[in-house]
PDB file of C-alpha atoms and ligand atoms in Angstrom:
ATOM      1  CA  MET P   1      23.496  12.750 -13.493  1.00  0.00           C
ATOM      2  CA  GLU P   2      22.706   9.920 -16.140  1.00  0.00           C
ATOM      3  CA  GLY P   3      19.485   8.037 -15.967  1.00  0.00           C
ATOM      4  CA  VAL P   4      18.257  10.452 -13.304  1.00  0.00           C
ATOM      5  CA  ILE P   5      15.509  12.976 -14.246  1.00  0.00           C
ATOM      6  CA  VAL P   6      14.705  15.905 -12.233  1.00  0.00           C
ATOM      7  CA  PRO P   7      12.317  17.992 -14.077  1.00  0.00           C
ATOM      8  CA  GLU P   8      12.655  21.856 -13.759  1.00  0.00           C
ATOM      9  CA  HIS P   9       9.435  23.076 -13.065  1.00  0.00           C
ATOM     10  CA  ALA P  10       7.905  25.945 -10.837  1.00  0.00           C
ATOM     11  CA  LEU P  11       5.168  24.233  -9.429  1.00  0.00           C
ATOM     12  CA  ILE P  12       7.037  21.397  -8.255  1.00  0.00           C
ATOM     13  CA  ALA P  13       9.555  23.955  -6.635  1.00  0.00           C
ATOM     14  CA  HIS P  14       6.600  25.717  -5.230  1.00  0.00           C
ATOM     15  CA  LYS P  15       4.904  22.663  -3.656  1.00  0.00           C
ATOM     16  CA  LEU P  16       8.278  20.865  -2.714  1.00  0.00           C
ATOM     17  CA  THR P  17       9.120  24.070  -0.619  1.00  0.00           C
ATOM     18  CA  ARG P  18       5.970  23.553   1.413  1.00  0.00           C
ATOM     19  CA  LEU P  19       6.163  20.027   1.573  1.00  0.00           C
ATOM     20  CA  ARG P  20       9.258  20.312   3.502  1.00  0.00           C
ATOM     21  CA  ASP P  21       8.091  23.059   5.750  1.00  0.00           C
ATOM     22  CA  LYS P  22       8.076  21.264   9.199  1.00  0.00           C
ATOM     23  CA  GLU P  23       4.634  23.434   9.830  1.00  0.00           C
ATOM     24  CA  THR P  24       2.733  21.324   7.250  1.00  0.00           C
ATOM     25  CA  SER P  25       0.071  19.696   8.449  1.00  0.00           C
ATOM     26  CA  SER P  26      -0.396  15.784   7.380  1.00  0.00           C
ATOM     27  CA  VAL P  27      -3.635  16.797   5.658  1.00  0.00           C
ATOM     28  CA  LEU P  28      -1.504  19.409   3.645  1.00  0.00           C
ATOM     29  CA  PHE P  29       1.152  17.202   3.187  1.00  0.00           C
ATOM     30  CA  ARG P  30      -0.430  13.870   1.618  1.00  0.00           C
ATOM     31  CA  ASN P  31      -2.341  16.987  -0.923  1.00  0.00           C
ATOM     32  CA  LEU P  32       1.178  18.202  -1.585  1.00  0.00           C
ATOM     33  CA  ALA P  33       2.903  14.841  -2.307  1.00  0.00           C
ATOM     34  CA  ARG P  34       0.200  13.869  -4.710  1.00  0.00           C
ATOM     35  CA  GLU P  35       0.317  16.916  -6.339  1.00  0.00           C
ATOM     36  CA  ILE P  36       3.898  16.514  -6.982  1.00  0.00           C
ATOM     37  CA  THR P  37       3.713  12.599  -8.209  1.00  0.00           C
ATOM     38  CA  GLN P  38       0.857  13.823 -10.607  1.00  0.00           C
ATOM     39  CA  ILE P  39       3.427  15.859 -12.336  1.00  0.00           C
ATOM     40  CA  LEU P  40       6.162  13.330 -12.168  1.00  0.00           C
ATOM     41  CA  MET P  41       3.929  10.893 -13.419  1.00  0.00           C
ATOM     42  CA  VAL P  42       3.455  12.870 -16.731  1.00  0.00           C
ATOM     43  CA  GLU P  43       7.059  12.941 -16.866  1.00  0.00           C
ATOM     44  CA  VAL P  44       7.792   9.233 -16.410  1.00  0.00           C
ATOM     45  CA  THR P  45       5.176   8.251 -18.880  1.00  0.00           C
ATOM     46  CA  ARG P  46       6.070  10.875 -21.414  1.00  0.00           C
ATOM     47  CA  ASP P  47       7.842   8.251 -23.821  1.00  0.00           C
ATOM     48  CA  LEU P  48       5.472   5.114 -23.398  1.00  0.00           C
ATOM     49  CA  SER P  49       4.989   3.471 -26.682  1.00  0.00           C
ATOM     50  CA  THR P  50       1.424   3.770 -28.024  1.00  0.00           C
ATOM     51  CA  ILE P  51      -0.786   1.723 -30.905  1.00  0.00           C
ATOM     52  CA  SER P  52      -3.574   2.890 -33.042  1.00  0.00           C
ATOM     53  CA  ASP P  53      -7.148   3.126 -31.156  1.00  0.00           C
ATOM     54  CA  ASN P  54      -9.621   3.155 -34.179  1.00  0.00           C
ATOM     55  CA  ARG P  55     -12.936   5.380 -32.638  1.00  0.00           C
ATOM     56  CA  GLU P  56     -15.591   7.685 -33.650  1.00  0.00           C
ATOM     57  CA  THR P  57     -16.355  11.062 -32.400  1.00  0.00           C
ATOM     58  CA  PRO P  58     -19.868  12.450 -32.885  1.00  0.00           C
ATOM     59  CA  LEU P  59     -18.896  13.407 -36.249  1.00  0.00           C
ATOM     60  CA  SER P  60     -16.852  11.085 -37.599  1.00  0.00           C
ATOM     61  CA  PRO P  61     -14.439   8.059 -37.263  1.00  0.00           C
ATOM     62  CA  PHE P  62     -10.630   8.857 -35.930  1.00  0.00           C
ATOM     63  CA  THR P  63      -7.666   7.318 -35.327  1.00  0.00           C
ATOM     64  CA  GLY P  64      -6.159   7.507 -31.726  1.00  0.00           C
ATOM     65  CA  SER P  65      -3.865   5.979 -29.465  1.00  0.00           C
ATOM     66  CA  LYS P  66      -3.896   4.000 -26.652  1.00  0.00           C
ATOM     67  CA  ILE P  67      -0.477   3.217 -24.323  1.00  0.00           C
ATOM     68  CA  ALA P  68       0.707  -0.274 -25.769  1.00  0.00           C
ATOM     69  CA  SER P  69       2.322  -1.402 -22.319  1.00  0.00           C
ATOM     70  CA  ARG P  70       0.668  -3.369 -19.256  1.00  0.00           C
ATOM     71  CA  ILE P  71       2.019  -1.100 -16.535  1.00  0.00           C
ATOM     72  CA  GLY P  72       2.235  -1.955 -12.796  1.00  0.00           C
ATOM     73  CA  ILE P  73       2.406   1.003 -10.328  1.00  0.00           C
ATOM     74  CA  VAL P  74       4.593  -0.537  -7.233  1.00  0.00           C
ATOM     75  CA  PRO P  75       4.652   1.357  -3.986  1.00  0.00           C
ATOM     76  CA  ILE P  76       7.166   0.373  -1.729  1.00  0.00           C
ATOM     77  CA  LEU P  77       5.054   0.128   1.939  1.00  0.00           C
ATOM     78  CA  ARG P  78       4.278   2.275   3.569  1.00  0.00           C
ATOM     79  CA  ALA P  79       5.244   5.782   2.630  1.00  0.00           C
ATOM     80  CA  GLY P  80       4.653   4.777  -0.785  1.00  0.00           C
ATOM     81  CA  LEU P  81       1.320   4.515  -0.717  1.00  0.00           C
ATOM     82  CA  GLY P  82       0.996   8.488  -0.598  1.00  0.00           C
ATOM     83  CA  MET P  83       2.007   8.465  -4.093  1.00  0.00           C
ATOM     84  CA  SER P  84       0.340   5.428  -5.329  1.00  0.00           C
ATOM     85  CA  ASP P  85      -3.519   6.410  -5.569  1.00  0.00           C
ATOM     86  CA  VAL P  86      -2.653   9.508  -7.633  1.00  0.00           C
ATOM     87  CA  ALA P  87      -0.657   7.495  -9.988  1.00  0.00           C
ATOM     88  CA  HIS P  88      -3.321   5.019 -10.339  1.00  0.00           C
ATOM     89  CA  GLU P  89      -6.052   7.775 -11.157  1.00  0.00           C
ATOM     90  CA  MET P  90      -3.759   9.035 -13.963  1.00  0.00           C
ATOM     91  CA  LEU P  91      -3.027   5.159 -15.127  1.00  0.00           C
ATOM     92  CA  PRO P  92      -6.440   3.834 -14.362  1.00  0.00           C
ATOM     93  CA  MET P  93      -5.485   0.617 -16.413  1.00  0.00           C
ATOM     94  CA  ALA P  94      -2.534   0.264 -14.422  1.00  0.00           C
ATOM     95  CA  ARG P  95      -2.349  -3.167 -11.669  1.00  0.00           C
ATOM     96  CA  ILE P  96      -0.889  -2.522  -8.407  1.00  0.00           C
ATOM     97  CA  LEU P  97       1.786  -4.374  -7.046  1.00  0.00           C
ATOM     98  CA  HIS P  98       2.676  -4.255  -3.466  1.00  0.00           C
ATOM     99  CA  VAL P  99       6.144  -4.409  -1.996  1.00  0.00           C
ATOM    100  CA  GLY P 100       6.722  -3.963   2.114  1.00  0.00           C
ATOM    101  CA  LEU P 101       9.839  -2.904   3.375  1.00  0.00           C
ATOM    102  CA  PHE P 102      10.963  -1.126   6.208  1.00  0.00           C
ATOM    103  CA  ARG P 103      14.430   0.223   7.085  1.00  0.00           C
ATOM    104  CA  ASP P 104      16.124  -0.868  10.169  1.00  0.00           C
ATOM    105  CA  GLU P 105      16.609   2.198  12.342  1.00  0.00           C
ATOM    106  CA  GLU P 106      20.015   1.033  13.507  1.00  0.00           C
ATOM    107  CA  THR P 107      21.692  -0.606  10.390  1.00  0.00           C
ATOM    108  CA  LEU P 108      19.543   1.372   7.968  1.00  0.00           C
ATOM    109  CA  GLU P 109      19.532  -1.968   6.128  1.00  0.00           C
ATOM    110  CA  PRO P 110      16.161  -2.799   4.557  1.00  0.00           C
ATOM    111  CA  VAL P 111      13.448  -5.334   6.040  1.00  0.00           C
ATOM    112  CA  TYR P 112      11.458  -7.164   3.950  1.00  0.00           C
ATOM    113  CA  TYR P 113       8.253  -7.960   5.216  1.00  0.00           C
ATOM    114  CA  TYR P 114       5.654  -8.444   2.501  1.00  0.00           C
ATOM    115  CA  ASP P 115       5.280  -8.207  -1.283  1.00  0.00           C
ATOM    116  CA  LYS P 116       1.993  -9.423  -3.584  1.00  0.00           C
ATOM    117  CA  LEU P 117       3.652 -10.034  -7.058  1.00  0.00           C
ATOM    118  CA  PRO P 118       2.133 -12.227  -9.558  1.00  0.00           C
ATOM    119  CA  THR P 119       4.701 -14.935 -11.163  1.00  0.00           C
ATOM    120  CA  PRO P 120       4.917 -14.881 -13.973  1.00  0.00           C
ATOM    121  CA  PRO P 121       4.463 -11.161 -14.219  1.00  0.00           C
ATOM    122  CA  ASN P 122       1.665 -10.045 -16.059  1.00  0.00           C
ATOM    123  CA  ILE P 123       2.946  -6.337 -16.684  1.00  0.00           C
ATOM    124  CA  ASP P 124       5.574  -4.749 -19.118  1.00  0.00           C
ATOM    125  CA  LEU P 125       6.452  -2.091 -16.989  1.00  0.00           C
ATOM    126  CA  ALA P 126       7.058  -1.588 -13.423  1.00  0.00           C
ATOM    127  CA  ILE P 127       6.740   1.981 -12.066  1.00  0.00           C
ATOM    128  CA  VAL P 128       7.912   1.761  -8.596  1.00  0.00           C
ATOM    129  CA  VAL P 129       7.327   4.750  -6.151  1.00  0.00           C
ATOM    130  CA  ASP P 130       8.649   5.839  -2.874  1.00  0.00           C
ATOM    131  CA  PRO P 131       8.638   9.483  -1.588  1.00  0.00           C
ATOM    132  CA  MET P 132      12.590   8.836  -0.376  1.00  0.00           C
ATOM    133  CA  LEU P 133      15.517   7.497  -1.811  1.00  0.00           C
ATOM    134  CA  ALA P 134      18.201   7.763   1.455  1.00  0.00           C
ATOM    135  CA  THR P 135      20.966   5.366   1.379  1.00  0.00           C
ATOM    136  CA  GLY P 136      19.018   3.863  -1.598  1.00  0.00           C
ATOM    137  CA  GLY P 137      18.659   0.486   0.147  1.00  0.00           C
ATOM    138  CA  SER P 138      14.887  -0.115   0.013  1.00  0.00           C
ATOM    139  CA  ALA P 139      14.418   0.631  -3.798  1.00  0.00           C
ATOM    140  CA  ILE P 140      17.533  -1.495  -4.692  1.00  0.00           C
ATOM    141  CA  ALA P 141      15.822  -4.214  -2.851  1.00  0.00           C
ATOM    142  CA  ALA P 142      12.235  -3.889  -3.706  1.00  0.00           C
ATOM    143  CA  VAL P 143      13.688  -3.397  -7.727  1.00  0.00           C
ATOM    144  CA  SER P 144      15.801  -6.994  -7.144  1.00  0.00           C
ATOM    145  CA  ARG P 145      12.714  -8.588  -5.813  1.00  0.00           C
ATOM    146  CA  LEU P 146      10.949  -7.332  -9.179  1.00  0.00           C
ATOM    147  CA  LYS P 147      13.590  -8.617 -10.844  1.00  0.00           C
ATOM    148  CA  GLU P 148      13.368 -12.119  -9.562  1.00  0.00           C
ATOM    149  CA  THR P 149       9.937 -12.469 -10.363  1.00  0.00           C
ATOM    150  CA  GLY P 150      10.642 -11.754 -13.919  1.00  0.00           C
ATOM    151  CA  ILE P 151      10.107  -8.054 -14.633  1.00  0.00           C
ATOM    152  CA  GLU P 152      12.598  -6.383 -16.816  1.00  0.00           C
ATOM    153  CA  ASN P 153      11.774  -2.870 -17.387  1.00  0.00           C
ATOM    154  CA  ILE P 154      11.473  -0.491 -14.546  1.00  0.00           C
ATOM    155  CA  ARG P 155      11.047   2.785 -13.504  1.00  0.00           C
ATOM    156  CA  PHE P 156      11.609   4.627 -10.304  1.00  0.00           C
ATOM    157  CA  VAL P 157       9.633   7.660  -9.304  1.00  0.00           C
ATOM    158  CA  GLY P 158      10.622   9.592  -5.890  1.00  0.00           C
ATOM    159  CA  LEU P 159      10.062  12.683  -4.371  1.00  0.00           C
ATOM    160  CA  ILE P 160      13.336  13.439  -2.854  1.00  0.00           C
ATOM    161  CA  ALA P 161      16.942  11.761  -3.082  1.00  0.00           C
ATOM    162  CA  SER P 162      20.406  11.980  -1.653  1.00  0.00           C
ATOM    163  CA  PRO P 163      23.283  12.076  -3.970  1.00  0.00           C
ATOM    164  CA  GLU P 164      24.722   9.053  -2.065  1.00  0.00           C
ATOM    165  CA  GLY P 165      21.250   7.327  -2.470  1.00  0.00           C
ATOM    166  CA  VAL P 166      21.075   7.923  -5.982  1.00  0.00           C
ATOM    167  CA  SER P 167      24.349   6.461  -7.193  1.00  0.00           C
ATOM    168  CA  ALA P 168      23.993   3.540  -4.898  1.00  0.00           C
ATOM    169  CA  MET P 169      20.755   3.175  -7.072  1.00  0.00           C
ATOM    170  CA  ARG P 170      22.318   3.498 -10.519  1.00  0.00           C
ATOM    171  CA  ASP P 171      25.266   1.084  -9.433  1.00  0.00           C
ATOM    172  CA  ALA P 172      23.266  -1.526  -8.332  1.00  0.00           C
ATOM    173  CA  HIS P 173      20.494  -1.125 -11.174  1.00  0.00           C
ATOM    174  CA  PRO P 174      21.912   0.899 -14.266  1.00  0.00           C
ATOM    175  CA  ASP P 175      18.963  -0.185 -16.276  1.00  0.00           C
ATOM    176  CA  VAL P 176      16.348   1.528 -13.975  1.00  0.00           C
ATOM    177  CA  MET P 177      15.892   5.166 -14.720  1.00  0.00           C
ATOM    178  CA  ILE P 178      14.925   7.377 -11.722  1.00  0.00           C
ATOM    179  CA  TRP P 179      12.508  10.496 -11.668  1.00  0.00           C
ATOM    180  CA  LEU P 180      12.843  12.834  -9.132  1.00  0.00           C
ATOM    181  CA  ALA P 181      11.258  16.169  -7.724  1.00  0.00           C
ATOM    182  CA  SER P 182      14.829  16.974  -6.050  1.00  0.00           C
ATOM    183  CA  VAL P 183      18.155  15.511  -5.263  1.00  0.00           C
ATOM    184  CA  ASP P 184      18.991  17.159  -2.026  1.00  0.00           C
ATOM    185  CA  GLU P 185      22.560  17.725  -0.006  1.00  0.00           C
ATOM    186  CA  ARG P 186      23.396  14.838   1.737  1.00  0.00           C
ATOM    187  CA  LEU P 187      22.581  12.113   4.066  1.00  0.00           C
ATOM    188  CA  ASN P 188      23.298  12.805   7.701  1.00  0.00           C
ATOM    189  CA  GLU P 189      24.532  10.270   9.940  1.00  0.00           C
ATOM    190  CA  MET P 190      20.819   9.073  11.211  1.00  0.00           C
ATOM    191  CA  GLY P 191      20.902   8.388   7.280  1.00  0.00           C
ATOM    192  CA  TYR P 192      18.307  11.129   6.931  1.00  0.00           C
ATOM    193  CA  ILE P 193      18.255  13.599   3.924  1.00  0.00           C
ATOM    194  CA  ILE P 194      19.343  16.910   4.691  1.00  0.00           C
ATOM    195  CA  PRO P 195      17.443  19.104   4.258  1.00  0.00           C
ATOM    196  CA  GLY P 196      14.631  16.516   3.298  1.00  0.00           C
ATOM    197  CA  LEU P 197      11.583  16.673   5.185  1.00  0.00           C
ATOM    198  CA  GLY P 198      12.035  14.378   7.663  1.00  0.00           C
ATOM    199  CA  ASP P 199      10.084  11.050   7.965  1.00  0.00           C
ATOM    200  CA  ALA P 200       8.033  10.443   4.877  1.00  0.00           C
ATOM    201  CA  GLY P 201       6.069   7.739   6.201  1.00  0.00           C
ATOM    202  CA  ASP P 202       5.152   9.315   9.583  1.00  0.00           C
ATOM    203  CA  ARG P 203       4.268  12.639   7.936  1.00  0.00           C
ATOM    204  CA  ILE P 204       1.709  10.798   5.365  1.00  0.00           C
ATOM    205  CA  MET P 205       0.526   8.530   7.678  1.00  0.00           C
ATOM    206  CA  ASP P 206       0.322  11.228  10.824  1.00  0.00           C
ATOM    207  CA  THR P 207       2.016   8.526  13.184  1.00  0.00           C
TER     208      THR P 207
HETATM  209  C1  PRP J 301      11.268   5.315   4.020  1.00  0.00           C
HETATM  210  C2  PRP J 301      11.195   5.876   2.494  1.00  0.00           C
HETATM  211  C3  PRP J 301      12.093   4.740   1.924  1.00  0.00           C
HETATM  212  C4  PRP J 301      13.260   4.301   3.042  1.00  0.00           C
HETATM  213  C5  PRP J 301      14.294   5.378   2.039  1.00  0.00           C
HETATM  214  O1  PRP J 301      10.525   4.175   4.691  1.00  0.00           O
HETATM  215  O2  PRP J 301       9.915   5.597   2.239  1.00  0.00           O
HETATM  216  O3  PRP J 301      11.448   3.346   1.779  1.00  0.00           O
HETATM  217  O4  PRP J 301      12.695   4.958   3.866  1.00  0.00           O
HETATM  218  O5  PRP J 301      15.521   4.957   2.938  1.00  0.00           O
HETATM  219  P1  PRP J 301      16.755   4.181   2.285  1.00  0.00           P
HETATM  220  O6  PRP J 301      16.807   4.489   0.778  1.00  0.00           O
HETATM  221  O7  PRP J 301      18.051   4.614   3.271  1.00  0.00           O
HETATM  222  O8  PRP J 301      16.095   2.640   2.286  1.00  0.00           O
HETATM  223  P2  PRP J 301      10.662   3.811   6.065  1.00  0.00           P
HETATM  224  O9  PRP J 301      11.633   2.679   6.137  1.00  0.00           O
HETATM  225  O10 PRP J 301      10.639   4.795   6.929  1.00  0.00           O
HETATM  226  O11 PRP J 301       9.210   2.924   6.053  1.00  0.00           O
HETATM  227  P3  PRP J 301       7.770   3.811   6.447  1.00  0.00           P
HETATM  228  O12 PRP J 301       7.668   3.954   4.712  1.00  0.00           O
HETATM  229  O13 PRP J 301       7.100   2.285   6.682  1.00  0.00           O
HETATM  230  O14 PRP J 301       7.644   4.339   7.156  1.00  0.00           O
HETATM  231  N1  URA J 302      13.242   7.968   5.151  1.00  0.00           N
HETATM  232  C1  URA J 302      12.477   9.199   5.465  1.00  0.00           C
HETATM  233  O1  URA J 302      11.168   9.063   5.617  1.00  0.00           O
HETATM  234  N2  URA J 302      13.405  10.050   5.160  1.00  0.00           N
HETATM  235  C2  URA J 302      14.813  10.263   4.845  1.00  0.00           C
HETATM  236  O2  URA J 302      15.136  11.718   5.213  1.00  0.00           O
HETATM  237  C3  URA J 302      15.270   9.138   4.734  1.00  0.00           C
HETATM  238  C4  URA J 302      14.883   8.132   4.765  1.00  0.00           C
END
């Protein structure tokens, strides 16, 4: 699928299996979500441009490199918080920009309730994190809001998507590349991903 990267990785497959399991506790679920996010963060940052960074080891000067762009990590509240801490640990120089959205359970439409976005933007690249891309409505709305503030370079990292959600997101925002641990079979009539993992926010927050 164009614009969508699903790394084939034995560790992702192993950890995702446990993440999906209904017997997995909330504590273990959070750890697994963090560990899979860590692997996906390695992938989403693979091609970031770098500039020279001149330093000295105890023995000699050397020219190293540092990431050139100012990065913002954008968790979609709530469930995105289960991914943003570890993303921030890997990119400690990044800013965190929150976007609050929930999905209306009847209509499945995203409902916007909060954001904390600087205008004009003080980042060059936004990495949006949310475990689930189901209908795609929440991710599409979050990216639209980021674009409204002037952010042009946006990537999305999720754990599990439906084929329908990926198509909707690619149609709405073809410029936004997507990194995922899995694209599952389908959405059910309630808008849940099958086989999926159930409600990500509830499992992360133990609600
Ligand atoms: C979940 C998930 C996404 C959204 C995906 O959040 O974390 O944000 O649903 O569904 P969509 O692609 O159909 O929009 P939810 O609305 O349950 O809110 P929460 O994170 O506060 O639990
Ligand atoms: N949100 C979730 O948390 N899980 C789904 O399967 C769909 C939307």
